[in-house]
Every structure is written in C-alpha cells, then in structure tokens.
Coordinates of N, CA and C in Angstrom, one line a residue:
X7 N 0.8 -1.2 0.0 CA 0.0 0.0 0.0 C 0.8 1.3 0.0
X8 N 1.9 1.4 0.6 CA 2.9 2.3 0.2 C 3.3 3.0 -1.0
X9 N 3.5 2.1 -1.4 CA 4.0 1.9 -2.9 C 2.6 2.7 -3.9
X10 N 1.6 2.7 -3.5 CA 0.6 3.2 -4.5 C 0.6 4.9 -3.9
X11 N 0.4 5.8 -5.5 CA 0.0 7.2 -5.4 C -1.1 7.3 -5.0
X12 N -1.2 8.7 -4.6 CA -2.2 9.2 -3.8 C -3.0 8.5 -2.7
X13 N -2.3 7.3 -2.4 CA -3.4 7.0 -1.3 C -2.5 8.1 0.4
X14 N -3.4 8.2 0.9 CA -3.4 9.3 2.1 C -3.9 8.0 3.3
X15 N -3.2 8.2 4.5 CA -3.5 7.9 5.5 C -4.6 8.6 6.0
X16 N -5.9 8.4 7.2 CA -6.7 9.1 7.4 C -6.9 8.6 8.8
X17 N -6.9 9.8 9.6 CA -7.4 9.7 10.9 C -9.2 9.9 10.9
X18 N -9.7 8.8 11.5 CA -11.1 9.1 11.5 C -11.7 9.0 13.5
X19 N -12.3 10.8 13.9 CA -12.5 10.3 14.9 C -14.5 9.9 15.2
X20 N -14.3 9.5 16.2 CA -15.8 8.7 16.6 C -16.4 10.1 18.2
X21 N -17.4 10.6 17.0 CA -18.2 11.0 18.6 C -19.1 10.2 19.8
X22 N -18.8 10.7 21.0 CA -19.3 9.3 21.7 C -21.1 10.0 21.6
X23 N -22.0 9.1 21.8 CA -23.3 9.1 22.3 C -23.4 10.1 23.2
X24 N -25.1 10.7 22.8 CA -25.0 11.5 24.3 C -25.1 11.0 26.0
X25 N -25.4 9.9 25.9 CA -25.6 8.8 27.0 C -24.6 8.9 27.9
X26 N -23.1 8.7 27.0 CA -21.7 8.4 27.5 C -21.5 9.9 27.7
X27 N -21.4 10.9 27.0 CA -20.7 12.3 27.3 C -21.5 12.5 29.1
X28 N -23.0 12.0 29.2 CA -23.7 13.3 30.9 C -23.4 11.2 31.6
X29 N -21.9 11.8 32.0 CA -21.7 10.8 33.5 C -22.0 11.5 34.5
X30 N -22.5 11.0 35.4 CA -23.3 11.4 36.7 C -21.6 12.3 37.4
X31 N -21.9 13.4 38.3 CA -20.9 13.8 38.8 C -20.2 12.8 40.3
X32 N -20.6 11.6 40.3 CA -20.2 11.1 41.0 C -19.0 10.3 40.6
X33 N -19.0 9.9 38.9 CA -18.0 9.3 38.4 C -16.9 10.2 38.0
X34 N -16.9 11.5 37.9 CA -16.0 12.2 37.0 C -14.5 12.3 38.3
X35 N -13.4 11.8 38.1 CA -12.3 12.5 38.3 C -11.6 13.5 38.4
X36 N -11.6 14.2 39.5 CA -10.6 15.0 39.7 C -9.6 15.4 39.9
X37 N -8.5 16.5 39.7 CA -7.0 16.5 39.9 C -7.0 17.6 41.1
X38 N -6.0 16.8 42.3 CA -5.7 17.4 43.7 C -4.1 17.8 43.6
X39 N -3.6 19.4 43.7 CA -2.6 19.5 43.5 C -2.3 20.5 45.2
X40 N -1.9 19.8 45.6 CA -1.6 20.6 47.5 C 0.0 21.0 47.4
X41 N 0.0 22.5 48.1 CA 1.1 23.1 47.6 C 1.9 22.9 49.0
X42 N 3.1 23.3 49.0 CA 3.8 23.3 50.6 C 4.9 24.2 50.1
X43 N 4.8 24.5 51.6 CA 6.3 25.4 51.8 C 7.8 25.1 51.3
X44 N 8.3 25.7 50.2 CA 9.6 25.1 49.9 C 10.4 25.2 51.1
X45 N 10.1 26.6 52.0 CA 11.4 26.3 52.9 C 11.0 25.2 54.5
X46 N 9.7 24.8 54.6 CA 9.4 23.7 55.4 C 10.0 22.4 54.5
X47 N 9.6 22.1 53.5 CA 10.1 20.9 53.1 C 11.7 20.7 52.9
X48 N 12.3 21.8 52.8 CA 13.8 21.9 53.3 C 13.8 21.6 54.7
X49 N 13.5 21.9 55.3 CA 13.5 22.0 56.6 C 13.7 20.8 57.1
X50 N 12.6 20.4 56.7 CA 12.4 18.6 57.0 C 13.3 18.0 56.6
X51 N 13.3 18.1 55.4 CA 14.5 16.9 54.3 C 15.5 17.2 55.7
X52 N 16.3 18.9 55.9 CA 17.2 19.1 56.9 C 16.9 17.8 58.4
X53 N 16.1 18.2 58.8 CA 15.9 17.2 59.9 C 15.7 15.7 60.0
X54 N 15.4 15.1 58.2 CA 14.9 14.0 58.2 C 16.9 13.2 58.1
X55 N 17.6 13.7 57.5 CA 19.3 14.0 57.2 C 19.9 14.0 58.3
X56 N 19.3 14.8 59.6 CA 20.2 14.9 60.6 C 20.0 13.9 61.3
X57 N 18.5 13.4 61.7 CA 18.2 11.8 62.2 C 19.3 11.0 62.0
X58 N 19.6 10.5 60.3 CA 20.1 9.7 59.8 C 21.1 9.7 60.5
X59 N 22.1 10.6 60.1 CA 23.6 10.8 60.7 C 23.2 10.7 62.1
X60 N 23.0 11.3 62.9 CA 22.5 10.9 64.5 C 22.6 9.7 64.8
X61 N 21.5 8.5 64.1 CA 21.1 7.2 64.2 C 22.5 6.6 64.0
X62 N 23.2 6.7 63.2 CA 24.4 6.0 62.9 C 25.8 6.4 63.5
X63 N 25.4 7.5 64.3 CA 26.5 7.7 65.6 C 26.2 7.1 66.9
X64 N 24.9 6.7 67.1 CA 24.0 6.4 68.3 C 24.3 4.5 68.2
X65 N 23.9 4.0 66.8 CA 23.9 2.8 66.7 C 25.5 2.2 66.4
X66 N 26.5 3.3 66.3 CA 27.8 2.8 65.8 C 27.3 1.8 64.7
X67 N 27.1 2.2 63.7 CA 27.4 0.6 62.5 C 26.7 1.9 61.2
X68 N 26.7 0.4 60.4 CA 26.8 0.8 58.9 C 25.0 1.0 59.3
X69 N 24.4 1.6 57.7 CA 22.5 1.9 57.8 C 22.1 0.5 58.2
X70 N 23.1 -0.6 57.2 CA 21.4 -1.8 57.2 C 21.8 -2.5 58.8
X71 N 22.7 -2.5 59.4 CA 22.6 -2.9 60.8 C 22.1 -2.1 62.1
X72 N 21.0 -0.7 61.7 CA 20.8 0.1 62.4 C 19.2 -0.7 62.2
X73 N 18.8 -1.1 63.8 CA 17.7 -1.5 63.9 C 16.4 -1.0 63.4
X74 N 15.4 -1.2 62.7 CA 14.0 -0.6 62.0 C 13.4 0.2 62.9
X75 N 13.5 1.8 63.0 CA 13.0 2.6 63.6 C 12.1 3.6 62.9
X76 N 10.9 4.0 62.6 CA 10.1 4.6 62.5 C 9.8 6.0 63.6
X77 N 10.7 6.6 63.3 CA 10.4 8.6 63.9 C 9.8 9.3 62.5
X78 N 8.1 9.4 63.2 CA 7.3 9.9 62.2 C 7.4 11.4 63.2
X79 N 7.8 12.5 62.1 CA 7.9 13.9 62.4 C 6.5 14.3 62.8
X80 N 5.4 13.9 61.8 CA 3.7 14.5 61.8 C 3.5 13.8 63.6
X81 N 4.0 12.7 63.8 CA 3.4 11.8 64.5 C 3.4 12.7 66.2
X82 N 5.1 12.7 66.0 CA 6.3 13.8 66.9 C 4.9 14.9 67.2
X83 N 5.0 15.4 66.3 CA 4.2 17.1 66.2 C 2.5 17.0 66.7
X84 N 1.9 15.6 67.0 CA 0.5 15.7 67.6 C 0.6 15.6 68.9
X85 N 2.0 14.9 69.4 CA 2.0 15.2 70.9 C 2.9 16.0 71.5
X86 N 2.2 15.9 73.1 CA 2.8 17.4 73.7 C 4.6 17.3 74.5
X87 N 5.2 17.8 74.7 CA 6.8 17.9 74.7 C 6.8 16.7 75.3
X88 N 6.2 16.3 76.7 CA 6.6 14.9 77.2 C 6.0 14.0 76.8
X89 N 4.8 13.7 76.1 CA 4.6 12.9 75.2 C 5.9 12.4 74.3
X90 N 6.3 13.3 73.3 CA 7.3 13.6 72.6 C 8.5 12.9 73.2
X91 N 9.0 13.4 74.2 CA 10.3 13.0 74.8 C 9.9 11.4 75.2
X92 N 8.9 11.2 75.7 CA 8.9 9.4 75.8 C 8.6 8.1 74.8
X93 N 8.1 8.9 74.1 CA 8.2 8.5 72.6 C 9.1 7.6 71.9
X94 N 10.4 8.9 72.0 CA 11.9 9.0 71.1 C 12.4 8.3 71.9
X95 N 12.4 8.0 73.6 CA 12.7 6.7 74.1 C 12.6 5.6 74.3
X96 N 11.2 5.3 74.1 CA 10.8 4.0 74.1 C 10.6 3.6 72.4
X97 N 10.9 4.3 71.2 CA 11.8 4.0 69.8 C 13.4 3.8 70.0
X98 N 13.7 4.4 71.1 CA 15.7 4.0 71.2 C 15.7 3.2 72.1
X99 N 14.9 2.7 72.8 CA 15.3 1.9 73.9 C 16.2 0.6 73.7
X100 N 16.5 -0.1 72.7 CA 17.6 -0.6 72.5 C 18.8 -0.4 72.4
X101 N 18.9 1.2 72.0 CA 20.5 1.7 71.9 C 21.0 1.7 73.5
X102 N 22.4 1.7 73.1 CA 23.2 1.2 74.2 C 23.8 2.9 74.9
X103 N 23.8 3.4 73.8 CA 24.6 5.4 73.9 C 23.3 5.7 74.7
X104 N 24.3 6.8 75.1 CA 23.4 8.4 75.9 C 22.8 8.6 75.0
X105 N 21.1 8.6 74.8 CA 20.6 9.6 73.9 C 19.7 10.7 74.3
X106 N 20.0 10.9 75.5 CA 19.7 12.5 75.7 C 20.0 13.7 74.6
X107 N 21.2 13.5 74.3 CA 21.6 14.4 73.0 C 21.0 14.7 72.4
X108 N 20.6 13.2 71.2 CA 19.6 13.3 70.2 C 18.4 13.5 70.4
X109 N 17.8 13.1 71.6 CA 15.9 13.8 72.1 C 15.9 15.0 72.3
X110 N 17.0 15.6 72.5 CA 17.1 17.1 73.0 C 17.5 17.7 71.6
X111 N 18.0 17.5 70.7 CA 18.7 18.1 69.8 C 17.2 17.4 68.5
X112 N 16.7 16.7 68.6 CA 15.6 16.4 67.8 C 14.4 17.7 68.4
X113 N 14.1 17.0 69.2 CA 12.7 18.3 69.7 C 13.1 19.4 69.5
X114 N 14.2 20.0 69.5 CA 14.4 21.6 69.0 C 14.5 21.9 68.0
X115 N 14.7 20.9 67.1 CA 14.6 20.9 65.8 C 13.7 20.5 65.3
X116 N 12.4 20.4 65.4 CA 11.3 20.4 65.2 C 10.3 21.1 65.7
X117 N 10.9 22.2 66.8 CA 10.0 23.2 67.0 C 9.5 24.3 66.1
X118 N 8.0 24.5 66.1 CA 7.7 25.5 65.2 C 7.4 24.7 64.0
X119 N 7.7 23.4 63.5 CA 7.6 22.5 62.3 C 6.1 22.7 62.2
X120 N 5.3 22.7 61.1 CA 4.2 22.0 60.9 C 4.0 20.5 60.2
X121 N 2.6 19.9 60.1 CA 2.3 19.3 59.6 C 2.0 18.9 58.4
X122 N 2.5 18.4 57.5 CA 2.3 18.1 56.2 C 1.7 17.4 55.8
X123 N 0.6 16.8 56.3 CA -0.7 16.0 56.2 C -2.1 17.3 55.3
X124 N -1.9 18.3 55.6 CA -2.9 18.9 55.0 C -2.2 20.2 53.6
X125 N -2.7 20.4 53.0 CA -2.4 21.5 52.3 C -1.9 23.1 52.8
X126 N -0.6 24.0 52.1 CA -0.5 24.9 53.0 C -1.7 26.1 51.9
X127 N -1.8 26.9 52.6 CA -3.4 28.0 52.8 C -2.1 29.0 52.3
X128 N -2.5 29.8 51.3 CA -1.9 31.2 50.8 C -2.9 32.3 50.7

C-alpha cells in the first residue's frame, strides 16, 4: 500500500453518544494539587538527614545494621513535649549510647515545624 499514489492515511474520529458524554458527577475524576512550603520541606529533608547521621553515631554501624526505627515527624508534632520525649525513648530503647543528645537536639529541631498531612493555605 505504500508503494501506490495518492493514497493518504486518514485519521477518523468517533463522537461518543449522548448517553456516555452526561456521567453522573459522581463518576468524573478530579485532579488534587496541595502546595507546601519550599522552605518547610527543606527544613524537614534538613531534619529528616540529621536523624540519619545521628542514628548512625547512636547505633555505631553501617545503615542496614541500624535497627527498623520509624520517627514519624507528623506523628512527633500531635504530641505534647513529654509525650514527645517518651516516645523517642521507648523507639531508642535498645540503643546502648546516651541519647539524651539526640531527644534534645531532635525536639528543637522540630519546634515551630508544621504538619504536612494537609495543604498549606496562601
């Protein structure tokens, strides 16, 4: 078919029924775009970076021998300072180090943080 003149490729489109175009507004999809603070999400990445290094002075060893610890920041931020502080204890309570440092040097670095579970408001 190449080979023959004048033949033309043709796009042909199909209108749908009116049936298909009125979907109930219960089906139609929407797009959710939630904005955040560049300098909080720095902030965090900063905080979420300092954990790390912290954790791997605390645990002496390489990442994959640093026991499965879960320090949820949002989680940190629903409770109140001694909430908070017994928290980050009873998640280290296997380390063998002082970690007063790090409970002390985390909680002030997360003061003032918000939550990033909801959208920020401009």
């Amino acid at each position: 078919m190449a080979s023959e003149t004048g033949s033309q490729s043709r796009v042909m489109f199909q209108t749908p029924d009116k049936e298909e175009e009125e979907e109930p507004p219960s089906r139609r999809l929407g797009k959710l775009t939630i904005r955040y603070n560049r300098k909080d999400l720095q902030r965090r990445l900063d905080i979420e970076e300092w954990i790390d290094g912290q954790l791997h002075l605390l645990y002496d060893c390489e990442e994959e021998d640093i026991p499965e610890l879960e320090i949820d920041i949002d989680e940190l931020l629903e409770l109140s300072d001694a909430d908070q502080r017994s928290k980050l204890q009873e998640l280290l309570q296997e380390c063998c180090k002082p970690k007063e440092d790090f409970i002390n040097g985390l909680l002030y670095r997360i003061k003032g943080l918000r939550k990033m579970s909801g959208p920020l408001r401009k």
